Amino acid sequence: MRFFAPLSVVALALTSITAFVQTPTVAKAQSAAPEAAAQTPPMGWNSWNYFAERVTDKDIRAAADQLVSTGMKDAGYIYVNIDDTWEGERDANGVLHTNSKFPDMKALADYVHSKGLKIGIYSGPGTKTCGGYVASLGHEEQDAKMYAEWGFDYLKYDLCSFIPDVMEKQAPHDKAEQMRIMEAAYVKMGKALKATGRPIVFSLCQYGWDAPWEWAPALGGNLWRTTDDVQANWRSIYAIISQQDGLQKYAGPGHWNDPDMLEVGNGKLTLAENRTHFSMWAMLAAPLLAGNDLTAMKPEVTAILTNRDVIAIDQDRLGKQGKRAYSDGEVEVWTRPLAGGALAVAIVNVAENDRLASHPFHLDLAKLGLHGPQAGKDLWTGKAITLTEGQAIELPGHDVLLVRIASPK
Ligand code: GLA
């Protein structure tokens, strides 16, 4: 989807940095995220996964309309986020103007707000965004102020050209210094946003490189990407799922791991894959930012995105991210502790090929710390289900059994 191929450009530059983990120094001085922001993982829609660089003002308005008319807003999808390619040029006073696809940002923000929704925008700390558009370097306060004046509620701040433009130029052979420079850049924008006095969710985007979960929360990040860009295919989605186990301890109210935006309803994902993708993002306490064309959404996709029981797992107020309890050949079992002592269990057939019921899978409740029959609700059929020791479970390829157990024993 990227026409500037930014990650491939900068990937080389960062490979050497990823090898070590740097203790944040700049970070220590910065206070945590604003109390009120992102107490549960942000929910909404983002333009990139479907529209990419084609997105226009009209698409954003249509997405806002659709969030309302499809019931997504009522289900919790509140942010309408404009991703890259809205940017025009800076004038003599350094003011960044929009390009012709976005004739009036203030009017657009007002429109989105008039629907009872919030609105998000995108930039980066470098000279250019990932799409090659003008970014915020040297204009952080000015841009933050402008976002606030326009009425924005959310900023995705994408590293991209900052690596070659600044980090490598200023500290060519010093990876530790490069990390400090990067952290300082995120701190700078975080402070600029805070100084506006407007609550603005701060979303850090640097593709999971350099273990951001270790330093992003202290920098004021409400969420930070844990992976490279998601694609609308099972391989990408499963690769991302696999990379999330172990990160659970870093997530909590106000600060979330971000395994990237949803591809539900995009590409050739089957219904099973869409269900599993959505279920697992809920298990991971991930931000739920739909990325499909809401104006042409099939009812079965709407049904997945608006499944209240699954959304409730994602938005559980305890804010504890799930983990992989065990895997057994082609089946993985994940658990997520929920408020009030409840437990979510996701059993996923992750087999590479798409055979039906590829195994006799027998549930091992003891591996989940459970003993005896567990009464629960199957969140995709909506029916009661009891999980028992050794239970044979047949799952079609890439499908999921997602169960909420109210009183696990
Ligand atoms: C990067 C990000 C994507 C998207 C594009 C926009 O690739 O990871 O999510 O924002 O930039 O150019």
GROMACS .gro file of C-alpha atoms and ligand atoms in nm:
model
  421
    1MET     CA    1   0.000   0.000   0.000
    2ARG     CA    2   0.292   0.229   0.058
    3PHE     CA    3   0.408   0.417  -0.246
    4PHE     CA    4   0.715   0.564  -0.081
    5ALA     CA    5   0.833   0.228   0.052
    6PRO     CA    6   0.963   0.398   0.363
    7LEU     CA    7   1.018   0.099   0.583
    8SER     CA    8   1.242  -0.070   0.335
    9VAL     CA    9   1.441   0.251   0.312
   10VAL     CA   10   1.485   0.283   0.684
   11ALA     CA   11   1.485  -0.083   0.780
   12LEU     CA   12   1.850  -0.120   0.697
   13ALA     CA   13   1.930   0.178   0.906
   14LEU     CA   14   1.762   0.035   1.210
   15THR     CA   15   1.866  -0.328   1.193
   16SER     CA   16   2.170  -0.254   1.396
   17ILE     CA   17   1.973  -0.062   1.655
   18THR     CA   18   1.725  -0.340   1.716
   19ALA     CA   19   2.001  -0.557   1.849
   20PHE     CA   20   2.017  -0.380   2.181
   21VAL     CA   21   1.781  -0.243   2.436
   22GLN     CA   22   1.857   0.100   2.567
   23THR     CA   23   1.753   0.217   2.909
   24PRO     CA   24   1.550   0.531   2.855
   25THR     CA   25   1.717   0.839   2.990
   26VAL     CA   26   1.512   1.119   2.845
   27ALA     CA   27   1.207   0.918   2.934
   28LYS     CA   28   1.265   0.935   3.305
   29ALA     CA   29   1.211   1.308   3.310
   30GLN     CA   30   0.876   1.286   3.137
   31SER     CA   31   0.561   1.221   3.332
   32ALA     CA   32   0.323   0.943   3.236
   33ALA     CA   33   0.033   0.973   2.992
   34PRO     CA   34  -0.253   1.201   3.088
   35GLU     CA   35  -0.470   1.015   3.335
   36ALA     CA   36  -0.787   1.038   3.134
   37ALA     CA   37  -0.656   0.933   2.793
   38ALA     CA   38  -0.704   0.582   2.660
   39GLN     CA   39  -0.808   0.417   2.985
   40THR     CA   40  -0.928   0.135   2.762
   41PRO     CA   41  -0.771   0.062   2.421
   42PRO     CA   42  -0.879   0.330   2.170
   43MET     CA   43  -1.156   0.226   1.932
   44GLY     CA   44  -1.244   0.380   1.599
   45TRP     CA   45  -1.149   0.374   1.233
   46ASN     CA   46  -0.836   0.472   1.042
   47SER     CA   47  -0.806   0.554   0.674
   48TRP     CA   48  -0.478   0.379   0.591
   49ASN     CA   49  -0.551   0.007   0.557
   50TYR     CA   50  -0.814   0.054   0.289
   51PHE     CA   51  -0.772   0.401   0.136
   52ALA     CA   52  -0.398   0.454   0.188
   53GLU     CA   53  -0.284   0.763  -0.007
   54ARG     CA   54  -0.620   0.797  -0.187
   55VAL     CA   55  -0.809   0.915   0.122
   56THR     CA   56  -1.004   1.240   0.093
   57ASP     CA   57  -1.217   1.465   0.311
   58LYS     CA   58  -1.522   1.296   0.160
   59ASP     CA   59  -1.402   0.950   0.271
   60ILE     CA   60  -1.351   1.072   0.628
   61ARG     CA   61  -1.701   1.221   0.640
   62ALA     CA   62  -1.844   0.902   0.492
   63ALA     CA   63  -1.660   0.693   0.752
   64ALA     CA   64  -1.804   0.910   1.029
   65ASP     CA   65  -2.154   0.871   0.883
   66GLN     CA   66  -2.111   0.496   0.856
   67LEU     CA   67  -1.981   0.457   1.211
   68VAL     CA   68  -2.312   0.603   1.320
   69SER     CA   69  -2.546   0.424   1.078
   70THR     CA   70  -2.388   0.078   1.115
   71GLY     CA   71  -2.409   0.084   1.494
   72MET     CA   72  -2.031   0.087   1.527
   73LYS     CA   73  -2.035   0.414   1.717
   74ASP     CA   74  -2.279   0.270   1.968
   75ALA     CA   75  -2.053  -0.033   2.001
   76GLY     CA   76  -1.764   0.196   2.101
   77TYR     CA   77  -1.587   0.304   1.780
   78ILE     CA   78  -1.528   0.671   1.851
   79TYR     CA   79  -1.210   0.790   1.676
   80VAL     CA   80  -1.212   0.870   1.304
   81ASN     CA   81  -0.845   0.886   1.220
   82ILE     CA   82  -0.693   1.045   0.912
   83ASP     CA   83  -0.365   0.870   0.836
   84ASP     CA   84  -0.087   0.991   0.607
   85THR     CA   85  -0.131   1.200   0.287
   86TRP     CA   86  -0.343   1.492   0.412
   87GLU     CA   87  -0.038   1.722   0.421
   88GLY     CA   88   0.038   2.006   0.180
   89GLU     CA   89   0.330   2.251   0.208
   90ARG     CA   90   0.454   2.488   0.479
   91ASP     CA   91   0.418   2.860   0.412
   92ALA     CA   92   0.673   3.133   0.492
   93ASN     CA   93   0.559   3.133   0.855
   94GLY     CA   94   0.610   2.760   0.886
   95VAL     CA   95   0.239   2.691   0.891
   96LEU     CA   96   0.162   2.353   0.737
   97HIS     CA   97  -0.129   2.363   0.498
   98THR     CA   98  -0.343   2.072   0.389
   99ASN     CA   99  -0.335   1.948   0.032
  100SER     CA  100  -0.630   1.970  -0.204
  101LYS     CA  101  -0.781   1.642  -0.080
  102PHE     CA  102  -0.856   1.813   0.253
  103PRO     CA  103  -0.981   2.163   0.177
  104ASP     CA  104  -1.085   2.258   0.531
  105MET     CA  105  -0.959   2.057   0.828
  106LYS     CA  106  -1.144   2.260   1.089
  107ALA     CA  107  -1.472   2.209   0.907
  108LEU     CA  108  -1.397   1.837   0.878
  109ALA     CA  109  -1.318   1.806   1.249
  110ASP     CA  110  -1.639   1.996   1.330
  111TYR     CA  111  -1.835   1.758   1.110
  112VAL     CA  112  -1.690   1.449   1.279
  113HIS     CA  113  -1.753   1.601   1.622
  114SER     CA  114  -2.110   1.685   1.525
  115LYS     CA  115  -2.169   1.309   1.499
  116GLY     CA  116  -2.057   1.259   1.858
  117LEU     CA  117  -1.726   1.117   1.738
  118LYS     CA  118  -1.364   1.219   1.781
  119ILE     CA  119  -1.102   1.277   1.513
  120GLY     CA  120  -0.738   1.183   1.471
  121ILE     CA  121  -0.449   1.303   1.257
  122TYR     CA  122  -0.106   1.179   1.152
  123SER     CA  123   0.248   1.317   1.137
  124GLY     CA  124   0.604   1.224   1.222
  125PRO     CA  125   0.916   1.366   1.385
  126GLY     CA  126   1.120   1.368   1.062
  127THR     CA  127   1.120   1.597   0.761
  128LYS     CA  128   0.889   1.360   0.575
  129THR     CA  129   0.615   1.118   0.667
  130CYS     CA  130   0.629   0.757   0.557
  131GLY     CA  131   0.434   0.853   0.247
  132GLY     CA  132   0.685   1.127   0.162
  133TYR     CA  133   0.464   1.415   0.279
  134VAL     CA  134   0.576   1.706   0.499
  135ALA     CA  135   0.627   1.604   0.865
  136SER     CA  136   0.684   1.798   1.186
  137LEU     CA  137   1.062   1.833   1.230
  138GLY     CA  138   1.136   2.179   1.372
  139HIS     CA  139   0.766   2.267   1.385
  140GLU     CA  140   0.644   2.041   1.664
  141GLU     CA  141   0.485   2.309   1.886
  142GLN     CA  142   0.337   2.490   1.587
  143ASP     CA  143   0.183   2.169   1.451
  144ALA     CA  144   0.053   2.052   1.788
  145LYS     CA  145  -0.113   2.389   1.838
  146MET     CA  146  -0.270   2.370   1.496
  147TYR     CA  147  -0.406   2.019   1.559
  148ALA     CA  148  -0.560   2.144   1.882
  149GLU     CA  149  -0.707   2.449   1.711
  150TRP     CA  150  -0.857   2.234   1.442
  151GLY     CA  151  -1.002   2.016   1.718
  152PHE     CA  152  -0.804   1.696   1.685
  153ASP     CA  153  -0.822   1.435   1.960
  154TYR     CA  154  -0.559   1.182   1.853
  155LEU     CA  155  -0.216   1.193   1.688
  156LYS     CA  156  -0.030   0.902   1.528
  157TYR     CA  157   0.337   1.000   1.517
  158ASP     CA  158   0.535   0.793   1.270
  159LEU     CA  159   0.915   0.772   1.285
  160CYS     CA  160   1.009   0.700   0.921
  161SER     CA  161   1.242   0.964   0.778
  162PHE     CA  162   1.357   1.073   1.124
  163ILE     CA  163   1.602   0.782   1.120
  164PRO     CA  164   1.808   0.884   0.816
  165ASP     CA  165   1.733   1.257   0.846
  166VAL     CA  166   1.825   1.306   1.208
  167MET     CA  167   1.934   1.002   1.406
  168GLU     CA  168   2.191   0.880   1.159
  169LYS     CA  169   2.307   1.227   1.063
  170GLN     CA  170   2.356   1.348   1.420
  171ALA     CA  171   2.504   1.028   1.562
  172PRO     CA  172   2.627   0.820   1.269
  173HIS     CA  173   2.811   0.557   1.469
  174ASP     CA  174   2.646   0.579   1.807
  175LYS     CA  175   2.336   0.362   1.840
  176ALA     CA  176   2.279   0.458   2.202
  177GLU     CA  177   2.281   0.825   2.107
  178GLN     CA  178   2.045   0.754   1.819
  179MET     CA  179   1.801   0.601   2.067
  180ARG     CA  180   1.827   0.907   2.291
  181ILE     CA  181   1.759   1.133   1.994
  182MET     CA  182   1.454   0.929   1.901
  183GLU     CA  183   1.317   0.931   2.253
  184ALA     CA  184   1.372   1.306   2.273
  185ALA     CA  185   1.173   1.352   1.952
  186TYR     CA  186   0.875   1.165   2.093
  187VAL     CA  187   0.903   1.353   2.422
  188LYS     CA  188   0.909   1.682   2.232
  189MET     CA  189   0.582   1.614   2.054
  190GLY     CA  190   0.428   1.465   2.368
  191LYS     CA  191   0.504   1.787   2.555
  192ALA     CA  192   0.379   2.001   2.268
  193LEU     CA  193   0.049   1.813   2.269
  194LYS     CA  194   0.018   1.847   2.644
  195ALA     CA  195   0.091   2.220   2.623
  196THR     CA  196  -0.216   2.267   2.404
  197GLY     CA  197  -0.433   2.176   2.703
  198ARG     CA  198  -0.646   1.955   2.479
  199PRO     CA  199  -0.657   1.584   2.563
  200ILE     CA  200  -0.495   1.422   2.260
  201VAL     CA  201  -0.423   1.050   2.247
  202PHE     CA  202  -0.056   1.005   2.155
  203SER     CA  203   0.009   0.704   1.931
  204LEU     CA  204   0.373   0.616   1.871
  205CYS     CA  205   0.452   0.444   1.546
  206GLN     CA  206   0.793   0.291   1.486
  207TYR     CA  207   0.701  -0.063   1.390
  208GLY     CA  208   0.798  -0.241   1.713
  209TRP     CA  209   1.166  -0.175   1.659
  210ASP     CA  210   1.384  -0.114   1.965
  211ALA     CA  211   1.138  -0.264   2.214
  212PRO     CA  212   0.913   0.044   2.239
  213TRP     CA  213   0.706  -0.122   2.512
  214GLU     CA  214   1.006  -0.064   2.742
  215TRP     CA  215   1.030   0.310   2.689
  216ALA     CA  216   0.716   0.439   2.515
  217PRO     CA  217   0.489   0.449   2.823
  218ALA     CA  218   0.739   0.665   3.013
  219LEU     CA  219   0.751   0.902   2.716
  220GLY     CA  220   0.379   0.963   2.741
  221GLY     CA  221   0.276   0.724   2.466
  222ASN     CA  222  -0.078   0.598   2.504
  223LEU     CA  223  -0.003   0.326   2.251
  224TRP     CA  224   0.298   0.211   2.055
  225ARG     CA  225   0.324  -0.017   1.756
  226THR     CA  226   0.466  -0.358   1.834
  227THR     CA  227   0.511  -0.479   1.475
  228ASP     CA  228   0.572  -0.387   1.115
  229ASP     CA  229   0.266  -0.296   0.906
  230VAL     CA  230  -0.023  -0.542   0.911
  231GLN     CA  231  -0.145  -0.682   0.580
  232ALA     CA  232  -0.487  -0.824   0.494
  233ASN     CA  233  -0.376  -1.186   0.488
  234TRP     CA  234  -0.356  -1.466   0.742
  235ARG     CA  235   0.022  -1.495   0.729
  236SER     CA  236   0.066  -1.134   0.838
  237ILE     CA  237  -0.204  -1.152   1.102
  238TYR     CA  238  -0.074  -1.475   1.250
  239ALA     CA  239   0.285  -1.348   1.245
  240ILE     CA  240   0.172  -1.048   1.445
  241ILE     CA  241  -0.025  -1.260   1.692
  242SER     CA  242   0.283  -1.477   1.748
  243GLN     CA  243   0.495  -1.175   1.829
  244GLN     CA  244   0.266  -1.047   2.105
  245ASP     CA  245   0.314  -1.314   2.368
  246GLY     CA  246   0.544  -1.181   2.638
  247LEU     CA  247   0.439  -0.819   2.590
  248GLN     CA  248   0.138  -0.851   2.819
  249LYS     CA  249   0.314  -0.700   3.118
  250TYR     CA  250   0.364  -0.368   2.942
  251ALA     CA  251  -0.004  -0.296   2.870
  252GLY     CA  252  -0.253  -0.133   3.102
  253PRO     CA  253  -0.497   0.156   3.132
  254GLY     CA  254  -0.355   0.457   2.946
  255HIS     CA  255  -0.075   0.265   2.774
  256TRP     CA  256  -0.129  -0.015   2.525
  257ASN     CA  257   0.066  -0.240   2.294
  258ASP     CA  258  -0.052  -0.171   1.938
  259PRO     CA  259  -0.027  -0.470   1.702
  260ASP     CA  260  -0.149  -0.236   1.424
  261MET     CA  261  -0.492  -0.153   1.290
  262LEU     CA  262  -0.762  -0.398   1.193
  263GLU     CA  263  -0.783  -0.560   0.852
  264VAL     CA  264  -1.126  -0.710   0.927
  265GLY     CA  265  -1.327  -0.689   0.604
  266ASN     CA  266  -1.021  -0.621   0.387
  267GLY     CA  267  -0.848  -0.830   0.124
  268LYS     CA  268  -0.939  -1.194   0.092
  269LEU     CA  269  -0.963  -1.275   0.462
  270THR     CA  270  -1.220  -1.548   0.519
  271LEU     CA  271  -1.490  -1.503   0.780
  272ALA     CA  272  -1.300  -1.740   1.009
  273GLU     CA  273  -0.985  -1.532   0.966
  274ASN     CA  274  -1.177  -1.210   1.030
  275ARG     CA  275  -1.325  -1.364   1.346
  276THR     CA  276  -0.988  -1.486   1.469
  277HIS     CA  277  -0.818  -1.155   1.389
  278PHE     CA  278  -1.084  -0.965   1.583
  279SER     CA  279  -1.092  -1.215   1.870
  280MET     CA  280  -0.717  -1.206   1.911
  281TRP     CA  281  -0.696  -0.826   1.903
  282ALA     CA  282  -0.953  -0.834   2.184
  283MET     CA  283  -0.748  -1.093   2.374
  284LEU     CA  284  -0.445  -0.867   2.330
  285ALA     CA  285  -0.620  -0.556   2.464
  286ALA     CA  286  -0.527  -0.400   2.131
  287PRO     CA  287  -0.663  -0.072   1.996
  288LEU     CA  288  -0.959  -0.160   1.773
  289LEU     CA  289  -0.920   0.071   1.474
  290ALA     CA  290  -1.122  -0.069   1.188
  291GLY     CA  291  -0.948  -0.023   0.853
  292ASN     CA  292  -1.206  -0.131   0.599
  293ASP     CA  293  -1.432   0.063   0.361
  294LEU     CA  294  -1.732   0.122   0.586
  295THR     CA  295  -1.945   0.236   0.292
  296ALA     CA  296  -1.930  -0.112   0.137
  297MET     CA  297  -1.925  -0.330   0.444
  298LYS     CA  298  -2.090  -0.672   0.422
  299PRO     CA  299  -2.339  -0.749   0.701
  300GLU     CA  300  -2.127  -1.041   0.822
  301VAL     CA  301  -1.829  -0.805   0.862
  302THR     CA  302  -2.044  -0.552   1.050
  303ALA     CA  303  -2.155  -0.839   1.274
  304ILE     CA  304  -1.795  -0.924   1.356
  305LEU     CA  305  -1.689  -0.566   1.422
  306THR     CA  306  -1.993  -0.499   1.640
  307ASN     CA  307  -1.991  -0.819   1.846
  308ARG     CA  308  -2.046  -0.660   2.188
  309ASP     CA  309  -1.922  -0.960   2.381
  310VAL     CA  310  -1.590  -0.961   2.199
  311ILE     CA  311  -1.556  -0.583   2.228
  312ALA     CA  312  -1.619  -0.619   2.603
  313ILE     CA  313  -1.317  -0.850   2.625
  314ASP     CA  314  -1.103  -0.589   2.449
  315GLN     CA  315  -1.235  -0.306   2.662
  316ASP     CA  316  -1.229  -0.494   2.993
  317ARG     CA  317  -1.161  -0.240   3.265
  318LEU     CA  318  -0.888  -0.446   3.428
  319GLY     CA  319  -0.680  -0.375   3.117
  320LYS     CA  320  -0.476  -0.694   3.140
  321GLN     CA  321  -0.350  -0.819   2.804
  322GLY     CA  322  -0.385  -1.192   2.732
  323LYS     CA  323  -0.108  -1.442   2.684
  324ARG     CA  324  -0.050  -1.772   2.510
  325ALA     CA  325  -0.123  -2.037   2.772
  326TYR     CA  326   0.002  -2.322   2.554
  327SER     CA  327   0.017  -2.455   2.205
  328ASP     CA  328  -0.047  -2.808   2.091
  329GLY     CA  329   0.064  -2.867   1.735
  330GLU     CA  330  -0.155  -2.655   1.513
  331VAL     CA  331  -0.372  -2.524   1.794
  332GLU     CA  332  -0.295  -2.238   2.029
  333VAL     CA  333  -0.478  -2.159   2.351
  334TRP     CA  334  -0.469  -1.803   2.482
  335THR     CA  335  -0.615  -1.669   2.804
  336ARG     CA  336  -0.696  -1.322   2.927
  337PRO     CA  337  -0.788  -1.238   3.288
  338LEU     CA  338  -1.093  -1.011   3.313
  339ALA     CA  339  -1.241  -0.787   3.578
  340GLY     CA  340  -1.437  -0.961   3.851
  341GLY     CA  341  -1.231  -1.280   3.826
  342ALA     CA  342  -1.366  -1.382   3.484
  343LEU     CA  343  -1.146  -1.537   3.216
  344ALA     CA  344  -1.148  -1.525   2.837
  345VAL     CA  345  -1.015  -1.831   2.654
  346ALA     CA  346  -0.935  -1.828   2.282
  347ILE     CA  347  -0.861  -2.157   2.107
  348VAL     CA  348  -0.725  -2.100   1.757
  349ASN     CA  349  -0.648  -2.336   1.470
  350VAL     CA  350  -0.337  -2.170   1.330
  351ALA     CA  351  -0.253  -2.441   1.077
  352GLU     CA  352  -0.079  -2.301   0.772
  353ASN     CA  353  -0.312  -2.474   0.528
  354ASP     CA  354  -0.686  -2.464   0.540
  355ARG     CA  355  -0.789  -2.822   0.612
  356LEU     CA  356  -1.107  -2.878   0.804
  357ALA     CA  357  -1.065  -2.997   1.163
  358SER     CA  358  -0.700  -3.068   1.106
  359HIS     CA  359  -0.648  -3.257   1.428
  360PRO     CA  360  -0.815  -3.423   1.714
  361PHE     CA  361  -0.743  -3.141   1.959
  362HIS     CA  362  -0.810  -3.222   2.322
  363LEU     CA  363  -0.834  -2.933   2.564
  364ASP     CA  364  -0.599  -2.945   2.861
  365LEU     CA  365  -0.776  -2.737   3.123
  366ALA     CA  366  -0.502  -2.792   3.381
  367LYS     CA  367  -0.264  -2.599   3.155
  368LEU     CA  368  -0.499  -2.303   3.195
  369GLY     CA  369  -0.499  -2.347   3.573
  370LEU     CA  370  -0.858  -2.472   3.560
  371HIS     CA  371  -1.007  -2.784   3.713
  372GLY     CA  372  -1.335  -2.951   3.630
  373PRO     CA  373  -1.613  -2.836   3.396
  374GLN     CA  374  -1.611  -2.462   3.319
  375ALA     CA  375  -1.942  -2.301   3.234
  376GLY     CA  376  -1.903  -2.019   2.985
  377LYS     CA  377  -2.041  -1.838   2.683
  378ASP     CA  378  -1.925  -1.899   2.327
  379LEU     CA  379  -1.888  -1.538   2.215
  380TRP     CA  380  -1.936  -1.612   1.845
  381THR     CA  381  -2.250  -1.828   1.869
  382GLY     CA  382  -2.377  -1.643   2.174
  383LYS     CA  383  -2.466  -1.977   2.329
  384ALA     CA  384  -2.373  -2.137   2.659
  385ILE     CA  385  -2.084  -2.379   2.643
  386THR     CA  386  -1.910  -2.590   2.904
  387LEU     CA  387  -1.542  -2.658   2.861
  388THR     CA  388  -1.434  -2.992   3.005
  389GLU     CA  389  -1.105  -3.169   3.065
  390GLY     CA  390  -0.988  -3.350   2.753
  391GLN     CA  391  -1.275  -3.212   2.545
  392ALA     CA  392  -1.233  -3.277   2.172
  393ILE     CA  393  -1.264  -2.949   1.985
  394GLU     CA  394  -1.285  -2.930   1.608
  395LEU     CA  395  -1.199  -2.600   1.453
  396PRO     CA  396  -1.193  -2.518   1.082
  397GLY     CA  397  -0.864  -2.371   0.959
  398HIS     CA  398  -0.782  -2.029   1.103
  399ASP     CA  399  -1.099  -2.031   1.310
  400VAL     CA  400  -1.140  -1.959   1.677
  401LEU     CA  401  -1.346  -2.070   1.972
  402LEU     CA  402  -1.372  -1.771   2.203
  403VAL     CA  403  -1.524  -1.837   2.544
  404ARG     CA  404  -1.589  -1.615   2.842
  405ILE     CA  405  -1.591  -1.800   3.170
  406ALA     CA  406  -1.757  -1.588   3.436
  407SER     CA  407  -1.637  -1.790   3.736
  408PRO     CA  408  -1.335  -1.999   3.644
  409LYS     CA  409  -1.253  -2.278   3.885
  410GLA     C1  410   0.383   0.356   0.796
  410GLA     C2  411   0.288   0.313   0.907
  410GLA     C3  412   0.150   0.284   0.850
  410GLA     C4  413   0.097   0.406   0.777
  410GLA     C5  414   0.197   0.452   0.671
  410GLA     C6  415   0.158   0.585   0.610
  410GLA     O1  416   0.408   0.253   0.706
  410GLA     O2  417   0.338   0.202   0.975
  410GLA     O3  418   0.060   0.246   0.953
  410GLA     O4  419   0.074   0.510   0.870
  410GLA     O5  420   0.327   0.467   0.726
  410GLA     O6  421   0.250   0.632   0.518
   0.00000   0.00000   0.00000
